[in-house]
């Protein structure tokens, strides 16, 4: 049971990263300033949630991906 919870939580960090990445891509493609700002805030929110989880489980791959995207997208 503990292993199952660990695996679910571990994958949650990656799921949240993917959601943040999707919002980041929508932010880049959006032309309207109001929607662009909404997508940016949502992207940051998901990246922060993902960071909290991946730091706990020491998932260096996702942690590095988040850092790279934040630099690239100037978040």
Short mmCIF file of C-alpha atoms in Angstrom, two decimals:
data_model
loop_
_atom_site.label_atom_id
_atom_site.label_comp_id
_atom_site.label_asym_id
_atom_site.label_seq_id
_atom_site.Cartn_x
_atom_site.Cartn_y
_atom_site.Cartn_z
CA UNK A 1 0.00 0.00 0.00
CA UNK A 2 2.82 2.40 0.86
CA UNK A 3 4.55 1.62 -2.43
CA UNK A 4 1.31 2.27 -4.32
CA UNK A 5 0.92 5.70 -2.66
CA UNK A 6 4.57 6.49 -3.37
CA UNK A 7 4.18 5.63 -7.05
CA UNK A 8 0.97 7.67 -7.37
CA UNK A 9 2.56 10.69 -5.68
CA UNK A 10 5.74 10.36 -7.73
CA UNK A 11 3.78 10.40 -10.98
CA UNK A 12 1.65 13.32 -9.76
CA UNK A 13 4.69 15.61 -9.99
CA UNK A 14 5.15 14.64 -13.62
CA UNK A 15 1.44 15.10 -14.39
CA UNK A 16 1.45 18.59 -12.87
CA UNK A 17 4.59 19.44 -14.85
CA UNK A 18 2.85 18.32 -18.08
CA UNK A 19 -0.18 20.47 -17.28
CA UNK A 20 2.07 23.46 -16.62
CA UNK A 21 3.92 22.79 -19.86
CA UNK A 22 0.62 22.77 -21.81
CA UNK A 23 -0.39 26.11 -20.31
CA UNK A 24 3.07 27.46 -21.10
CA UNK A 25 2.71 26.47 -24.73
CA UNK A 26 -0.73 28.08 -24.89
CA UNK A 27 0.82 31.22 -23.36
CA UNK A 28 3.43 31.33 -26.11
CA UNK A 29 0.89 30.86 -28.93
CA UNK A 30 -1.78 33.23 -27.56
CA UNK A 31 -2.01 36.71 -29.08
CA UNK A 32 -4.56 38.25 -26.69
CA UNK A 33 -2.81 39.84 -23.68
CA UNK A 34 -5.49 38.95 -21.11
CA UNK A 35 -5.51 35.25 -22.02
CA UNK A 36 -1.71 35.23 -22.24
CA UNK A 37 -1.49 36.53 -18.64
CA UNK A 38 -4.02 33.93 -17.44
CA UNK A 39 -2.05 31.11 -19.08
CA UNK A 40 1.18 32.45 -17.56
CA UNK A 41 -0.29 32.51 -14.03
CA UNK A 42 -1.74 29.02 -14.44
CA UNK A 43 1.54 27.68 -15.83
CA UNK A 44 3.44 29.09 -12.85
CA UNK A 45 0.89 27.60 -10.44
CA UNK A 46 1.27 24.10 -11.89
CA UNK A 47 5.06 24.39 -12.02
CA UNK A 48 5.14 25.43 -8.35
CA UNK A 49 2.92 22.51 -7.34
CA UNK A 50 5.05 20.14 -9.37
CA UNK A 51 8.25 21.56 -7.84
CA UNK A 52 6.95 20.87 -4.35
CA UNK A 53 6.28 17.23 -5.16
CA UNK A 54 9.43 16.53 -7.18
CA UNK A 55 11.62 18.08 -4.47
CA UNK A 56 10.01 15.76 -1.93
CA UNK A 57 10.59 12.69 -4.11
CA UNK A 58 13.91 13.94 -5.52
CA UNK A 59 12.84 13.64 -9.17
CA UNK A 60 15.79 15.51 -10.70
CA UNK A 61 14.61 15.03 -14.30
CA UNK A 62 11.35 16.95 -13.80
CA UNK A 63 13.01 19.51 -11.53
CA UNK A 64 15.57 20.32 -14.25
CA UNK A 65 12.87 20.45 -16.94
CA UNK A 66 10.89 22.99 -14.90
CA UNK A 67 13.96 25.17 -14.40
CA UNK A 68 14.74 25.11 -18.13
CA UNK A 69 11.18 26.00 -19.16
CA UNK A 70 10.95 28.83 -16.60
CA UNK A 71 14.16 30.34 -18.03
CA UNK A 72 13.02 29.83 -21.63
CA UNK A 73 9.53 31.28 -21.05
CA UNK A 74 10.76 33.99 -18.61
CA UNK A 75 8.44 32.89 -15.81
#
